[in-house]
Coordinates of N, CA and C in Angstrom, one line a residue:
Q1 N 95.4 70.2 95.3 CA 94.9 70.0 93.9 C 94.6 71.3 93.2
A2 N 94.1 72.3 93.9 CA 93.9 73.6 93.2 C 95.2 74.1 92.7
F3 N 96.3 74.1 93.5 CA 97.6 74.5 93.0 C 98.1 73.7 91.9
K4 N 97.9 72.4 92.0 CA 98.4 71.4 91.0 C 97.9 71.7 89.6
W5 N 96.6 72.1 89.6 CA 95.9 72.3 88.3 C 95.9 73.7 87.8
G6 N 96.8 74.6 88.5 CA 97.0 75.9 87.9 C 96.5 77.1 88.6
A7 N 95.9 76.9 89.8 CA 95.5 78.1 90.5 C 96.7 78.8 91.1
D8 N 96.7 80.1 91.0 CA 97.8 80.9 91.6 C 97.5 81.3 93.0
A9 N 96.3 81.1 93.4 CA 95.9 81.5 94.8 C 94.6 80.7 95.1
I10 N 94.4 80.5 96.4 CA 93.2 79.9 96.9 C 92.6 80.8 98.0
Y11 N 91.3 80.7 98.2 CA 90.7 81.4 99.3 C 90.0 80.4 100.2
L12 N 90.0 80.6 101.5 CA 89.4 79.6 102.4 C 88.9 80.3 103.6
G13 N 88.0 79.7 104.4 CA 87.5 80.2 105.6 C 88.1 79.5 106.8
L14 N 88.1 80.2 107.9 CA 88.5 79.6 109.2 C 87.2 79.0 109.9
T15 N 87.3 78.6 111.1 CA 86.2 77.9 111.8 C 85.1 78.9 112.2
S16 N 85.3 80.2 112.1 CA 84.3 81.2 112.4 C 84.4 82.3 111.4
F17 N 83.3 83.1 111.3 CA 83.2 84.3 110.5 C 83.4 84.0 109.0
S18 N 83.0 82.9 108.6 CA 83.0 82.5 107.1 C 81.6 82.5 106.6
A19 N 81.5 82.9 105.3 CA 80.2 82.8 104.6 C 79.7 81.4 104.4
R20 N 80.6 80.4 104.6 CA 80.3 79.0 104.6 C 80.4 78.4 106.0
K21 N 79.5 78.9 106.9 CA 79.5 78.5 108.3 C 79.3 77.0 108.5
G22 N 78.5 76.4 107.6 CA 78.2 75.0 107.8 C 79.3 74.1 107.4
A23 N 80.3 74.6 106.7 CA 81.4 73.7 106.2 C 82.4 73.5 107.3
K24 N 83.2 72.5 107.2 CA 84.2 72.1 108.2 C 85.2 73.3 108.3
N25 N 85.6 73.8 107.2 CA 86.6 74.9 107.1 C 87.9 74.5 107.8
F26 N 88.8 75.5 108.1 CA 90.2 75.3 108.5 C 90.5 75.9 109.9
T27 N 91.3 75.2 110.6 CA 91.9 75.7 111.9 C 93.1 76.6 111.6
V28 N 93.6 77.3 112.6 CA 94.8 78.1 112.4 C 96.0 77.2 112.1
E29 N 96.0 76.0 112.7 CA 97.1 75.1 112.4 C 97.0 74.6 111.0
D30 N 95.8 74.3 110.5 CA 95.7 74.0 109.1 C 96.2 75.1 108.2
L31 N 95.8 76.3 108.5 CA 96.2 77.5 107.8 C 97.7 77.7 107.7
S32 N 98.3 77.5 108.8 CA 99.8 77.6 108.9 C 100.4 76.6 107.9
N33 N 99.9 75.3 107.9 CA 100.5 74.3 107.0 C 100.2 74.6 105.6
I34 N 99.0 75.1 105.3 CA 98.7 75.5 103.9 C 99.5 76.7 103.4
K35 N 99.8 77.6 104.3 CA 100.6 78.8 104.0 C 102.0 78.3 103.6
E36 N 102.5 77.4 104.4 CA 103.9 76.8 104.1 C 103.9 76.2 102.7
I37 N 102.9 75.4 102.4 CA 102.8 74.8 101.1 C 102.8 75.8 100.0
A38 N 101.9 76.8 100.2 CA 101.7 77.9 99.2 C 103.0 78.6 99.0
A39 N 103.7 79.0 100.1 CA 105.0 79.7 99.9 C 106.0 78.9 99.2
S40 N 106.0 77.6 99.4 CA 107.0 76.8 98.7 C 106.7 76.7 97.2
L41 N 105.5 77.0 96.8 CA 105.1 76.9 95.4 C 104.9 78.3 94.8
D42 N 105.2 79.3 95.6 CA 105.1 80.7 95.2 C 103.6 81.0 94.8
K43 N 102.7 80.5 95.6 CA 101.3 80.7 95.5 C 100.8 81.6 96.6
K44 N 99.5 82.1 96.5 CA 98.9 83.0 97.5 C 97.7 82.4 98.3
I45 N 97.5 82.9 99.5 CA 96.4 82.4 100.3 C 95.6 83.7 100.7
Y46 N 94.3 83.6 100.5 CA 93.4 84.6 100.9 C 92.4 84.0 101.9
V47 N 92.2 84.7 103.0 CA 91.4 84.2 104.1 C 90.1 85.0 104.1
T48 N 88.9 84.3 104.2 CA 87.6 85.0 104.2 C 87.2 85.2 105.6
I49 N 87.0 86.5 106.0 CA 86.2 86.9 107.1 C 85.0 87.7 106.5
N50 N 84.2 87.0 105.8 CA 83.2 87.7 104.9 C 81.8 87.6 105.4
T51 N 81.6 87.9 106.7 CA 80.2 88.0 107.2 C 80.1 89.4 107.9
I52 N 78.8 89.8 108.1 CA 78.5 91.0 108.9 C 78.7 90.6 110.4
L53 N 79.4 91.5 111.1 CA 79.7 91.3 112.5 C 79.0 92.2 113.4
D54 N 78.6 91.6 114.6 CA 78.0 92.4 115.6 C 79.1 92.8 116.6
D55 N 78.8 93.6 117.6 CA 79.8 94.1 118.5 C 80.5 93.0 119.3
E56 N 79.7 92.0 119.8 CA 80.2 90.9 120.6 C 81.2 90.1 119.7
E57 N 80.9 89.8 118.5 CA 81.7 89.0 117.6 C 83.0 89.8 117.3
F58 N 82.9 91.1 117.2 CA 84.1 91.9 116.9 C 85.2 91.8 117.9
T59 N 84.8 91.6 119.2 CA 85.9 91.4 120.2 C 86.7 90.1 120.0
Q60 N 86.2 89.2 119.2 CA 86.9 87.9 119.0 C 87.9 88.0 117.9
L61 N 87.9 89.1 117.2 CA 88.7 89.2 115.9 C 90.2 89.5 116.1
P62 N 90.6 90.4 117.1 CA 92.0 90.8 117.1 C 93.0 89.6 117.2
P63 N 92.7 88.6 118.0 CA 93.7 87.4 118.0 C 93.8 86.8 116.6
I64 N 92.6 86.7 115.9 CA 92.6 86.0 114.6 C 93.4 86.9 113.6
L65 N 93.2 88.2 113.7 CA 93.9 89.1 112.7 C 95.4 89.1 113.0
R66 N 95.8 89.1 114.3 CA 97.2 89.0 114.6 C 97.8 87.8 114.0
T67 N 97.1 86.7 114.1 CA 97.7 85.4 113.5 C 97.8 85.5 112.0
L68 N 96.8 86.1 111.4 CA 96.9 86.2 109.9 C 98.0 87.1 109.5
D69 N 98.3 88.2 110.3 CA 99.3 89.1 110.1 C 100.7 88.4 110.2
L70 N 100.8 87.6 111.3 CA 102.1 86.9 111.6 C 102.4 85.9 110.5
L71 N 101.3 85.3 110.0 CA 101.5 84.2 109.0 C 101.7 84.8 107.6
N72 N 101.7 86.2 107.5 CA 101.8 86.9 106.2 C 100.8 86.4 105.2
I73 N 99.6 86.3 105.6 CA 98.5 85.9 104.7 C 98.4 87.0 103.6
D74 N 98.2 86.6 102.4 CA 98.3 87.6 101.3 C 97.1 88.6 101.2
A75 N 96.0 88.2 101.8 CA 94.9 89.2 101.9 C 93.8 88.6 102.7
V76 N 92.9 89.5 103.2 CA 91.7 89.1 103.9 C 90.5 89.6 103.1
I77 N 89.6 88.7 102.8 CA 88.4 89.0 102.0 C 87.3 89.3 103.0
V78 N 86.8 90.6 103.0 CA 85.8 91.0 104.0 C 84.5 91.5 103.4
Q79 N 83.5 91.5 104.1 CA 82.2 92.1 103.8 C 81.9 93.3 104.7
D80 N 82.3 93.2 105.9 CA 82.0 94.3 106.9 C 82.9 95.5 106.8
I81 N 82.3 96.6 106.5 CA 83.1 97.8 106.3 C 83.9 98.2 107.6
G82 N 83.2 98.0 108.7 CA 83.9 98.3 110.0 C 85.1 97.5 110.2
L83 N 85.0 96.2 109.8 CA 86.2 95.3 109.9 C 87.3 95.8 109.0
A84 N 86.9 96.2 107.8 CA 87.9 96.7 106.8 C 88.7 97.9 107.4
S85 N 87.9 98.8 108.0 CA 88.5 100.0 108.7 C 89.5 99.6 109.8
F86 N 89.1 98.6 110.6 CA 89.9 98.2 111.7 C 91.2 97.5 111.2
I87 N 91.1 96.7 110.2 CA 92.3 96.1 109.6 C 93.2 97.2 109.1
H88 N 92.7 98.1 108.3 CA 93.5 99.1 107.7 C 94.2 100.0 108.7
T89 N 93.6 100.2 109.9 CA 94.2 101.0 110.9 C 95.2 100.3 111.7
N90 N 94.9 99.0 112.1 CA 95.7 98.3 113.0 C 96.6 97.3 112.4
Y91 N 96.4 96.9 111.2 CA 97.2 95.9 110.5 C 97.4 96.4 109.1
P92 N 98.1 97.6 108.9 CA 98.2 98.2 107.6 C 99.0 97.4 106.5
T93 N 99.7 96.4 106.9 CA 100.4 95.6 105.9 C 99.6 94.4 105.5
L94 N 98.4 94.3 106.0 CA 97.5 93.1 105.7 C 96.5 93.6 104.6
P95 N 96.7 93.2 103.3 CA 95.8 93.7 102.3 C 94.4 93.3 102.5
I96 N 93.4 94.1 102.0 CA 92.0 93.9 102.2 C 91.4 93.8 100.8
H97 N 90.6 92.7 100.6 CA 89.9 92.5 99.4 C 88.4 92.6 99.7
A98 N 87.6 93.2 98.9 CA 86.2 93.4 99.0 C 85.5 92.1 98.5
S99 N 84.7 91.4 99.4 CA 84.0 90.3 99.0 C 82.9 90.6 98.1
T100 N 82.5 89.6 97.3 CA 81.3 89.8 96.4 C 80.0 90.0 97.3
Q101 N 80.1 89.6 98.6 CA 79.0 89.9 99.5 C 78.8 91.4 99.7
L102 N 79.7 92.2 99.4 CA 79.5 93.7 99.5 C 78.6 94.2 98.4
A103 N 78.4 93.4 97.4 CA 77.5 93.7 96.3 C 77.9 95.0 95.5
V104 N 79.2 95.1 95.3 CA 79.8 96.2 94.6 C 79.5 96.0 93.1
H105 N 78.7 97.0 92.5 CA 78.3 96.8 91.1 C 78.3 98.1 90.4
T106 N 78.9 99.2 90.9 CA 78.9 100.5 90.3 C 80.4 101.0 90.3
V107 N 80.6 102.0 89.4 CA 81.9 102.7 89.5 C 82.1 103.4 90.8
E108 N 81.1 104.1 91.3 CA 81.2 104.8 92.5 C 81.5 103.9 93.7
G109 N 80.9 102.7 93.7 CA 81.1 101.8 94.7 C 82.5 101.3 94.8
V110 N 83.1 101.0 93.6 CA 84.5 100.6 93.5 C 85.4 101.7 94.0
K111 N 85.2 102.9 93.5 CA 86.0 104.1 93.9 C 86.0 104.4 95.4
Q112 N 84.8 104.2 96.0 CA 84.7 104.4 97.4 C 85.5 103.4 98.2
L113 N 85.5 102.1 97.8 CA 86.2 101.1 98.4 C 87.7 101.3 98.3
E114 N 88.1 101.8 97.1 CA 89.5 102.2 96.9 C 90.0 103.2 97.9
K115 N 89.1 104.2 98.2 CA 89.4 105.3 99.1 C 89.5 104.7 100.5
L116 N 88.8 103.7 100.8 CA 88.8 103.1 102.2 C 89.9 102.1 102.4
G117 N 90.8 101.9 101.4 CA 92.0 101.1 101.6 C 91.9 99.7 101.0
F118 N 90.8 99.3 100.3 CA 90.8 98.0 99.7 C 91.8 98.0 98.5
T119 N 92.4 96.9 98.3 CA 93.4 96.7 97.2 C 92.8 95.9 96.1
R120 N 91.7 95.2 96.3 CA 91.0 94.4 95.3 C 89.5 94.4 95.6
V121 N 88.7 94.4 94.5 CA 87.3 94.3 94.6 C 86.8 93.1 93.8
V122 N 86.1 92.2 94.5 CA 85.4 91.1 93.8 C 84.0 91.6 93.4
L123 N 83.8 91.8 92.1 CA 82.6 92.4 91.7 C 81.4 91.5 91.9
S124 N 80.2 92.0 91.9 CA 79.0 91.3 92.0 C 78.9 90.3 90.8
R125 N 78.4 89.1 91.1 CA 78.3 88.1 90.0 C 77.2 88.4 89.0
E126 N 76.4 89.4 89.4 CA 75.2 89.6 88.6 C 75.5 90.6 87.4
L127 N 76.7 91.1 87.3 CA 77.0 92.2 86.3 C 77.2 91.6 84.9
T128 N 76.8 92.4 83.9 CA 77.1 92.0 82.5 C 78.5 92.3 82.1
L129 N 78.9 91.7 81.0 CA 80.3 92.0 80.5 C 80.5 93.5 80.2
E130 N 79.5 94.2 79.7 CA 79.6 95.6 79.4 C 79.7 96.4 80.7
E131 N 79.0 96.0 81.7 CA 79.1 96.7 83.0 C 80.4 96.6 83.6
I132 N 81.0 95.4 83.5 CA 82.3 95.1 84.0 C 83.3 95.9 83.2
R133 N 83.2 96.0 81.9 CA 84.1 96.7 81.0 C 84.1 98.2 81.5
H134 N 82.9 98.8 81.7 CA 82.7 100.2 82.1 C 83.5 100.4 83.5
I135 N 83.3 99.5 84.4 CA 83.9 99.7 85.7 C 85.4 99.6 85.6
R136 N 85.9 98.7 84.8 CA 87.4 98.6 84.6 C 87.9 99.8 84.0
K137 N 87.2 100.4 83.0 CA 87.7 101.6 82.3 C 87.8 102.8 83.3
E138 N 86.7 102.9 84.1 CA 86.7 104.1 85.0 C 87.5 103.9 86.3
C139 N 87.9 102.7 86.6 CA 88.7 102.4 87.8 C 89.9 101.6 87.4
P140 N 90.9 102.3 86.8 CA 92.0 101.6 86.2 C 93.1 101.1 87.2
E141 N 93.1 101.7 88.4 CA 94.2 101.4 89.4 C 94.0 100.2 90.3
I142 N 92.7 100.1 90.7 CA 92.5 99.0 91.7 C 92.4 97.6 91.0
S143 N 92.8 96.6 91.7 CA 92.7 95.2 91.2 C 91.2 94.8 91.2
I144 N 90.8 94.1 90.1 CA 89.4 93.7 90.0 C 89.4 92.2 89.8
K145 N 88.5 91.5 90.5 CA 88.3 90.0 90.3 C 86.9 89.8 90.0
V146 N 86.7 88.8 89.1 CA 85.4 88.4 88.6 C 85.2 86.9 88.7
F147 N 84.0 86.5 89.2 CA 83.6 85.1 89.2 C 83.4 84.6 87.8
I148 N 83.9 83.4 87.6 CA 83.7 82.7 86.3 C 83.0 81.3 86.4
H149 N 82.8 80.9 87.7 CA 82.2 79.6 87.9 C 81.7 79.5 89.4
G150 N 80.5 79.0 89.5 CA 79.9 78.8 90.8 C 78.4 79.1 90.9
A151 N 77.9 79.2 92.1 CA 76.5 79.4 92.3 C 76.1 80.8 92.0
M152 N 74.8 81.0 91.6 CA 74.2 82.3 91.4 C 73.1 82.5 92.3
C153 N 72.9 83.7 92.8 CA 71.8 84.1 93.7 C 70.7 84.7 92.9
Y154 N 69.4 84.5 93.3 CA 68.3 85.1 92.7 C 68.4 86.7 92.8
G155 N 68.8 87.1 94.0 CA 69.1 88.6 94.2 C 70.6 88.9 94.1
F156 N 70.9 90.0 94.6 CA 72.4 90.4 94.7 C 73.0 89.7 95.9
S157 N 74.1 89.1 95.8 CA 74.8 88.5 96.9 C 75.0 89.6 98.0
G158 N 74.7 89.2 99.2 CA 74.9 90.2 100.3 C 73.7 91.1 100.6
L159 N 72.8 91.1 99.7 CA 71.6 91.9 99.9 C 70.3 91.2 100.1
C160 N 70.3 89.9 99.8 CA 69.1 89.0 99.9 C 68.8 88.8 101.4
M161 N 67.5 89.1 101.8 CA 67.0 88.9 103.1 C 66.1 87.7 103.3
A162 N 65.9 87.0 102.2 CA 64.8 85.9 102.2 C 65.1 84.8 103.2
S163 N 66.4 84.4 103.3 CA 66.7 83.3 104.3 C 66.5 83.8 105.7
S164 N 66.9 85.0 106.0 CA 66.8 85.6 107.3 C 65.3 85.7 107.7
I165 N 64.5 86.2 106.8 CA 63.1 86.5 107.1 C 62.3 85.2 107.2
L166 N 62.5 84.2 106.3 CA 61.7 83.0 106.3 C 62.2 81.9 107.2
T167 N 63.5 81.9 107.6 CA 64.0 80.8 108.4 C 64.8 81.3 109.6
T168 N 65.0 82.6 109.7 CA 65.9 83.2 110.7 C 67.4 82.9 110.6
R169 N 67.7 82.3 109.4 CA 69.1 82.0 109.2 C 69.7 83.1 108.2
S170 N 70.6 83.9 108.7 CA 71.0 85.0 107.9 C 72.1 84.6 106.9
A171 N 71.9 85.0 105.6 CA 72.9 84.8 104.6 C 74.2 85.6 104.9
N172 N 74.0 86.7 105.6 CA 75.1 87.6 105.9 C 75.9 87.1 107.2
K173 N 75.4 86.0 107.7 CA 76.2 85.3 108.8 C 76.7 84.0 108.4
G174 N 76.6 83.7 107.1 CA 77.1 82.4 106.7 C 76.1 81.3 106.8
E175 N 74.8 81.6 107.0 CA 73.8 80.6 107.3 C 72.7 80.5 106.2
C176 N 73.0 80.9 105.0 CA 71.9 81.0 104.0 C 71.3 79.6 103.8
S177 N 69.9 79.6 103.9 CA 69.2 78.3 103.7 C 68.8 78.1 102.3
Q178 N 69.3 79.0 101.4 CA 69.1 78.9 100.0 C 67.6 78.7 99.6
I179 N 66.9 79.7 100.1 CA 65.4 79.8 99.8 C 65.2 79.7 98.3
C180 N 66.0 80.4 97.5 CA 65.8 80.5 96.1 C 65.9 79.1 95.4
R181 N 66.5 78.1 96.1 CA 66.7 76.8 95.6 C 65.5 75.9 96.0
S182 N 64.6 76.4 96.8 CA 63.5 75.6 97.3 C 62.3 75.6 96.3
Y183 N 61.4 74.7 96.5 CA 60.2 74.7 95.6 C 59.1 75.5 96.3
F184 N 58.3 76.1 95.5 CA 57.1 76.8 95.9 C 55.9 76.2 95.2
S185 N 54.8 76.1 96.0 CA 53.6 75.5 95.4 C 52.6 76.6 95.0
N186 N 51.7 76.3 94.1 CA 50.5 77.1 93.8 C 49.3 76.2 93.7
E187 N 48.2 76.7 93.2 CA 47.0 75.9 93.1 C 47.1 74.6 92.3
T188 N 48.0 74.6 91.4 CA 48.0 73.5 90.5 C 49.2 72.5 90.7
T189 N 50.2 73.0 91.3 CA 51.4 72.1 91.5 C 52.2 72.5 92.7
S190 N 53.0 71.5 93.2 CA 53.8 71.8 94.4 C 55.3 71.5 94.1
S191 N 55.6 71.7 92.8 CA 57.0 71.4 92.4 C 57.5 72.5 91.5
L192 N 57.4 73.8 91.9 CA 57.9 74.9 91.1 C 59.2 75.4 91.8
Y193 N 60.1 75.8 90.9 CA 61.4 76.4 91.4 C 61.6 77.7 90.7
P194 N 60.7 78.7 90.9 CA 60.7 79.9 90.1 C 61.9 80.8 90.4
F195 N 62.6 80.6 91.5 CA 63.7 81.5 91.9 C 65.1 80.8 91.8
S196 N 65.1 79.6 91.3 CA 66.3 78.9 91.2 C 67.1 79.2 90.0
M197 N 68.3 79.8 90.2 CA 69.1 80.3 89.0 C 69.9 79.1 88.5
K198 N 70.3 79.2 87.2 CA 71.3 78.3 86.7 C 72.6 78.8 87.2
D199 N 73.5 77.8 87.5 CA 74.8 78.2 88.1 C 75.7 78.8 87.0
L200 N 76.7 79.5 87.4 CA 77.6 80.2 86.5 C 78.7 79.2 86.0
A201 N 78.8 79.2 84.7 CA 79.9 78.4 84.1 C 80.3 79.1 82.8
S202 N 81.3 80.0 83.0 CA 81.7 80.9 81.9 C 82.3 80.1 80.8
S203 N 82.1 80.5 79.6 CA 82.7 79.9 78.4 C 84.1 80.4 78.2
K204 N 84.8 79.7 77.3 CA 86.1 80.1 76.9 C 86.1 81.5 76.4
E205 N 85.1 81.8 75.5 CA 85.0 83.2 74.9 C 84.8 84.2 76.0
T206 N 83.9 84.0 77.0 CA 83.7 84.9 78.1 C 85.0 85.2 78.8
I207 N 85.8 84.2 79.1 CA 87.0 84.3 79.8 C 88.0 85.1 79.0
Q208 N 88.0 84.9 77.7 CA 88.9 85.7 76.8 C 88.5 87.1 76.8
T209 N 87.2 87.4 76.8 CA 86.7 88.8 76.9 C 87.1 89.5 78.2
L210 N 87.0 88.8 79.3 CA 87.4 89.3 80.6 C 88.9 89.7 80.6
Q211 N 89.7 88.8 79.9 CA 91.1 89.1 79.8 C 91.4 90.3 79.0
E212 N 90.6 90.5 77.9 CA 90.8 91.6 77.0 C 90.3 92.9 77.7
I213 N 89.3 92.8 78.6 CA 88.8 93.9 79.3 C 89.9 94.4 80.3
G214 N 90.7 93.5 80.8 CA 91.8 93.8 81.7 C 91.5 93.5 83.1
I215 N 90.6 92.5 83.3 CA 90.4 92.0 84.7 C 91.6 91.3 85.2
D216 N 91.9 91.6 86.5 CA 93.2 91.1 87.1 C 93.1 89.6 87.5
S217 N 91.9 89.2 87.9 CA 91.9 87.8 88.5 C 90.5 87.2 88.2
L218 N 90.5 85.9 88.0 CA 89.3 85.1 87.8 C 89.1 84.2 89.0
K219 N 87.8 84.2 89.4 CA 87.5 83.4 90.7 C 86.6 82.3 90.4
I220 N 87.0 81.1 90.9 CA 86.2 79.9 90.8 C 85.7 79.5 92.2
E221 N 84.4 79.5 92.3 CA 83.9 79.2 93.7 C 84.3 77.8 94.2
G222 N 84.6 77.7 95.4 CA 85.1 76.5 96.0 C 84.1 75.4 96.1

């Protein structure tokens, strides 16, 4: 359906190491079938390995990465800098995109990722149009993607520790309990949502502005 209605690429998670750990996600067999469909339509597939990894988890990744490489996946979207370095060294033909979970929101941040071998940066959703314009002007070579629709975090994506601290479910492990969506009580009421953000739904004018700025890709959250 995404391809049918105009998407030139989709991003998806596998059964592990996805920021949407609670979702059903896709098996390698699913991915192979989806890649075949995408190739027949001249569309692209981006796979998310967009969580922070510990040493034990890291040992599970080489077989997954070999499969992605063999399937000619168009890019891997990552949060973990160590993983990005590993992919760049061992799978140099596999493009790396910086997840919004990396919280990249400055010119220097984008330039550093470019030096590390990233081919695209998905900017923080919390940036203003003027901040995006400044980053595009100062970083003309690297591909930049911007969210235009989806959930917003109270803090910066990838930097919020609330879920981990209050529920032991880490947002950087794909287990965010969405503390900012919960109600908090005080002396007079038990139905306050002071941290719940309005979701992102960019207007036609905003999208046109992003096009004028020279943003390479627009991202709609799944």
